[in-house]
Coordinates of C-alpha atoms in Angstrom, one line a residue:
X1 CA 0.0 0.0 0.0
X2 CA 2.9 2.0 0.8
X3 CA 4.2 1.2 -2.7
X4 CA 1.1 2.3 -3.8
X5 CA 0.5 5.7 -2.8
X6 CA 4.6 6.7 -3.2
X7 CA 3.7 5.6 -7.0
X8 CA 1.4 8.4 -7.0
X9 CA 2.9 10.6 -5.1
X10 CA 5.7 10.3 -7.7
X11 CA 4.0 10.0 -10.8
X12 CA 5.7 7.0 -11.7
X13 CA 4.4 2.9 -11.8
X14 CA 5.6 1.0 -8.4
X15 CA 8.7 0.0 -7.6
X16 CA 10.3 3.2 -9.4
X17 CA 9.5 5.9 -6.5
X18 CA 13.0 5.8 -5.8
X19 CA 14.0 6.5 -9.3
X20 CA 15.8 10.0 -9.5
X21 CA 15.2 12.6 -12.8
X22 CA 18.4 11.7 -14.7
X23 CA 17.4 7.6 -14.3
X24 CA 13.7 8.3 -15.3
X25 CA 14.8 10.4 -18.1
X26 CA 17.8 8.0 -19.4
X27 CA 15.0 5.4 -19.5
X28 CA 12.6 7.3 -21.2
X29 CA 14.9 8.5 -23.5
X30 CA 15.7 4.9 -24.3
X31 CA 12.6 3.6 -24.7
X32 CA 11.7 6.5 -27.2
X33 CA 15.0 5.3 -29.3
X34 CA 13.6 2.0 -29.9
X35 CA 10.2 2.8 -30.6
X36 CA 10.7 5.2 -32.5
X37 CA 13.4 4.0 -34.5
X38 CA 10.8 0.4 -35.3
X39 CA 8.0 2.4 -35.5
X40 CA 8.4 5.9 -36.4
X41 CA 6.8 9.2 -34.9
X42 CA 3.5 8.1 -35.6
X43 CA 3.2 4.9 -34.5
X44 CA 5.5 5.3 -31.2
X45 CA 2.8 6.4 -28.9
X46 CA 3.8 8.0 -25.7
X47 CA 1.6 5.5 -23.4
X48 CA 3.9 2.8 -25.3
X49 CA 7.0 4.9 -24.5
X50 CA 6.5 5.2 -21.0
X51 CA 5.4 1.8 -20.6
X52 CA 8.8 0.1 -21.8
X53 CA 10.4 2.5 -19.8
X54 CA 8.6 1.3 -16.8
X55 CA 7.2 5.0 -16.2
X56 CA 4.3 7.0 -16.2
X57 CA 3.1 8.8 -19.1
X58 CA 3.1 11.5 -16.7
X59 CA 6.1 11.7 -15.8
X60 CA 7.2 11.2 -19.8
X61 CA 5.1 15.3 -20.2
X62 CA 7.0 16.3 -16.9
X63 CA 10.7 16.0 -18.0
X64 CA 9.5 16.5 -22.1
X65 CA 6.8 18.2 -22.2
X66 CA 5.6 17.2 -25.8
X67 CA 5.9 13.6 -27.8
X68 CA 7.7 16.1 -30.2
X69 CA 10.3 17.1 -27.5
X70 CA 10.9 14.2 -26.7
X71 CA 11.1 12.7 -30.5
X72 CA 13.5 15.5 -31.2
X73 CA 15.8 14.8 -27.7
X74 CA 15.8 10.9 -28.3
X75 CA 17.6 11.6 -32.2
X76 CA 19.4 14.8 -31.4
X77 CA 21.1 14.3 -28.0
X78 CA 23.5 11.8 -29.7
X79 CA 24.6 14.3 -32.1
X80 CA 25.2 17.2 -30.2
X81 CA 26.9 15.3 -27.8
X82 CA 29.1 14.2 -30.4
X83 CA 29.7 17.3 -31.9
X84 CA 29.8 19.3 -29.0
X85 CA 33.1 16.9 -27.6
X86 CA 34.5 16.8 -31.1
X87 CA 34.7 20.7 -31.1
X88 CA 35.9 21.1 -27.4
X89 CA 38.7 18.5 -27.8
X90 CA 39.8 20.1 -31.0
X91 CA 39.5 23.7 -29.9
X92 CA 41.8 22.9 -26.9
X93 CA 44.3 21.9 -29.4
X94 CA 46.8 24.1 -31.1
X95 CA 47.7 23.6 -34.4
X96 CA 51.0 22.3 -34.4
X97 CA 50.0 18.9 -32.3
X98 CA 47.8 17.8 -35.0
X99 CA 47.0 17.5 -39.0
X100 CA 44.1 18.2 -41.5
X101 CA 44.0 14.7 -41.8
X102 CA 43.6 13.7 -38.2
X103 CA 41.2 16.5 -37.4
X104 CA 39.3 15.5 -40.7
X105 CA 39.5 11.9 -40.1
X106 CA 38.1 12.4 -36.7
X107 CA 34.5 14.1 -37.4
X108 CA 34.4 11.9 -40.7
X109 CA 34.7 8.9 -38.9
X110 CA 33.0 9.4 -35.4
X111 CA 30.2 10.7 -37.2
X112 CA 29.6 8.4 -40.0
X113 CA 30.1 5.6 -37.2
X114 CA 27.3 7.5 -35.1
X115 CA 24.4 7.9 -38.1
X116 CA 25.4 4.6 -38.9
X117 CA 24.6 3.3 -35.5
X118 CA 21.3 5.5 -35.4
X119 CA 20.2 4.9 -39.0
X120 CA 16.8 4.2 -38.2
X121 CA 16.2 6.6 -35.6
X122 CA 17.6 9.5 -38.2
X123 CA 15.4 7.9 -40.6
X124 CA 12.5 8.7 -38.5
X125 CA 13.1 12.4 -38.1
X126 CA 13.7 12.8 -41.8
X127 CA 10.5 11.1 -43.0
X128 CA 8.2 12.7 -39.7
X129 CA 9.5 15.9 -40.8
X130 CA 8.7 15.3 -44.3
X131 CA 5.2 14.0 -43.8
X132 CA 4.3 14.5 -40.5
X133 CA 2.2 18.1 -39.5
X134 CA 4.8 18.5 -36.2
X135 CA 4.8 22.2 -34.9
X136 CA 8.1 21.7 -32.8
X137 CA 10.1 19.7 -35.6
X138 CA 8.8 21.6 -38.5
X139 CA 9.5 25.3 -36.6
X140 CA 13.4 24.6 -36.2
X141 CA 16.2 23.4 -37.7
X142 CA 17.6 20.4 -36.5
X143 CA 21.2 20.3 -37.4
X144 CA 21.5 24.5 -37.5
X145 CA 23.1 25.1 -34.3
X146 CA 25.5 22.1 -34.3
X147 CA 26.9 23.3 -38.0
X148 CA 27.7 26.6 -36.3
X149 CA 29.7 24.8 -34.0
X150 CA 31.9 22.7 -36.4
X151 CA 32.1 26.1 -38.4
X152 CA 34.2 27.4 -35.6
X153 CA 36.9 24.6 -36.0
X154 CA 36.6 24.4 -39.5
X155 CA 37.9 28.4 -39.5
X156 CA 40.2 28.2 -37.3
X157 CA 42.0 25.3 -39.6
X158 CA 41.3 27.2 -42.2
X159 CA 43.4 30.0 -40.8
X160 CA 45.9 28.0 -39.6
X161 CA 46.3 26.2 -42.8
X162 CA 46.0 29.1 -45.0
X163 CA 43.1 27.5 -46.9
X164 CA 40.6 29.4 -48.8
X165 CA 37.4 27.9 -49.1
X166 CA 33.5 29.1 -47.7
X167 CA 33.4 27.8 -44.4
X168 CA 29.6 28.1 -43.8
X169 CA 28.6 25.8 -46.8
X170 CA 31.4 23.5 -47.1
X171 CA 30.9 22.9 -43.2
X172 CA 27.3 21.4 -44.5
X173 CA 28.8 19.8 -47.6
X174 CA 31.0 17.4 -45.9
X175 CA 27.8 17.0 -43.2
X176 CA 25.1 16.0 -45.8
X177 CA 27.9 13.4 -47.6
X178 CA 28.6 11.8 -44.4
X179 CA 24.8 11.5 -44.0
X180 CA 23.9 10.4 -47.1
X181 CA 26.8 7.9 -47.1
X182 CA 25.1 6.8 -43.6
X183 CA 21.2 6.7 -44.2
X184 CA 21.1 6.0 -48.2
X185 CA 23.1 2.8 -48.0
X186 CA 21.5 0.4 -49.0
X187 CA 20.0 2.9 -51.9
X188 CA 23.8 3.0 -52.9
X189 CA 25.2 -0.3 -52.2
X190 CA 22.5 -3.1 -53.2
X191 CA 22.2 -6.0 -51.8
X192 CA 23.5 -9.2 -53.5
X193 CA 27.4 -6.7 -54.7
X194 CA 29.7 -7.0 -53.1
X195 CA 30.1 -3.7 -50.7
X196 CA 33.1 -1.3 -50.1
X197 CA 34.0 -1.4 -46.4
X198 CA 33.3 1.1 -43.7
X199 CA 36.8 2.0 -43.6
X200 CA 37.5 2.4 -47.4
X201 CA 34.3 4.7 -47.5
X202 CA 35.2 6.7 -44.6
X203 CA 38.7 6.7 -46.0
X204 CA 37.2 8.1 -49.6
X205 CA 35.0 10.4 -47.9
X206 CA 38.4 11.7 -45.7
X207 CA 40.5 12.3 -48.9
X208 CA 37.4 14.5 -51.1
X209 CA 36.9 16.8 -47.9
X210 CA 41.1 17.6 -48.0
X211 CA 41.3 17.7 -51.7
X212 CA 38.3 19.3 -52.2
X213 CA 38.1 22.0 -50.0
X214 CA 42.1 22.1 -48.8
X215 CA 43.9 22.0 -52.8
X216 CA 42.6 25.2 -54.1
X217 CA 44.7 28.1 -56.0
X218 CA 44.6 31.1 -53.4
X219 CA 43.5 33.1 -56.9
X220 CA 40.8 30.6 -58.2
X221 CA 37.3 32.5 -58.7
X222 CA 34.0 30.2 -58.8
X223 CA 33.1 28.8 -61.3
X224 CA 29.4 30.4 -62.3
X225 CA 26.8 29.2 -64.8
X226 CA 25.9 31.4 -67.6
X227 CA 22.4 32.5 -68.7

C-alpha cells in the first residue's frame, strides 16, 4: 500500500518511486529510441513509450513536455553530444600537435560511425519531418546550431592552414555526404554486390573533404553558370 500511494505521489508505476530525474529520463529517453526507431513518430505512442520505460506517461510530459520534444531529444542528444566533444577536444588543441588529416578523419569517422549506429532513428526524423504536421520539428532546424559549432573549427584550420574555401557551406557539404553515405546505404550499395568497407568509405569520404576543399589556388574565382 505504501508502494502504492509513493507511486502516485511520484507519478511513476511502483517500484520506481525511488528512481531519480536523470534515471527516469535516461530510461525514457531509451525507450523513445527503440520505438521510434521500429515504429516511427507516428506509430511510437507515448503511453507505449513510458510503458517500456517502466514509467508513467506523466512523468514522460513532466521532464519533455511534448511527444515532439521528446522525438526530437531521443535523435538529437547523440549528435550534439558528439559534436559538441569533437569541437571542445579540437578547440583545446593548437595547431601544431595535430594534422588536416587527423582533425578530418576524426568528425568523418566518429560521425559516420554515429548515423550509422542510429540509421533508423535519423530515418524517423527525416520522414516525420517530411510528412508528419509537427509544430516543434517543423518550426526549427535540427542540425543549424551544431553546423555553427563545427564552423568554428573548421575556420580556425582554415586559418591556420592558409586555406581558402566558404566555411559556412562547405561545413554542411562534408555534413550532408557523411549522412547520405550513412542513411542511403542500401540505396547506394544493393544488396547481393559486393560492398566497399566502412573504412574504405570513410577513407574516400576523408581524402574528397582535404582535396576538395584544402587543394585550391589562393586566386581561383568560382566557377558560375551562364544565362
Amino acid at each position: 500500500m505504501a508502494d502504492s500511494s509513493a507511486a502516485k505521489a511520484g507519478g511513476s508505476k511502483p517500484g520506481a518511486a525511488r528512481r531519480g530525474p536523470d534515471e527516469v529520463r535516461r530510461l525514457l529517453l531509451e525507450a523513445a529510441r527503440a520505438l521510434f526507431a521500429a515504429r516511427g513518430y507516428a506509430g511510437a505512442s507515448t503511453r507505449d513509450i513510458a510503458l517500456k520505460a517502466g514509467v508513467s506517461e506523466a512523468l514522460l510530459f513532466r521532464h519533455f513536455g511534448t511527444k515532439a520534444k521528446l522525438f526530437e531529444r531521443a535523435i538529437l542528444d547523440p549528435i550534439n553530444e558528439f559534436t559538441h566533444d569533437f569541437v571542445e577536444e579540437w578547440k583545446a588543441r593548437s595547431g601544431a600537435d595535430h594534422t588536416p588529416e587527423e582533425i578530418s578523419y576524426a568528425y568523418v569517422d566518429g560521425f559516420y560511425r554515429l548515423l550509422s549506429e542510429n540509421r533508423d532513428l535519423v530515418l524517423a526524423l527525416v520522414t516525420a519531418q517530411a510528412y508528419e504536421s509537427i509544430d516543434d520539428l517543423n518550426a526549427a532546424s535540427p542540425l543549424s546550431r551544431l553546423m555553427e559549432e563545427l564552423e568554428v573549427v573548421t575556420r580556425r584550420e582554415a586559418e591556420l592552414r592558409g586555406f581558402r574555401f566558404d566555411v559556412q557551406i562547405s561545413v554542411r557539404l562534408v555534413a550532408g555526404m557523411v549522412m547520405s553515405m550513412a542513411l542511403l546505404d542500401e540505396w547506394l550499395f544493393p544488396a547481393g554486390k559486393r560492398r566497399p568497407s566502412r573504412q574504405r568509405i570513410v577513407n574516400e569520404m576523408v581524402a574528397l573533404m582535404l582535396h576538395g576543399l584544402a587543394h585550391r589556388d589562393a586566386d581561383e574565382e568560382p566557377i558560375e553558370a551562364s544565362g
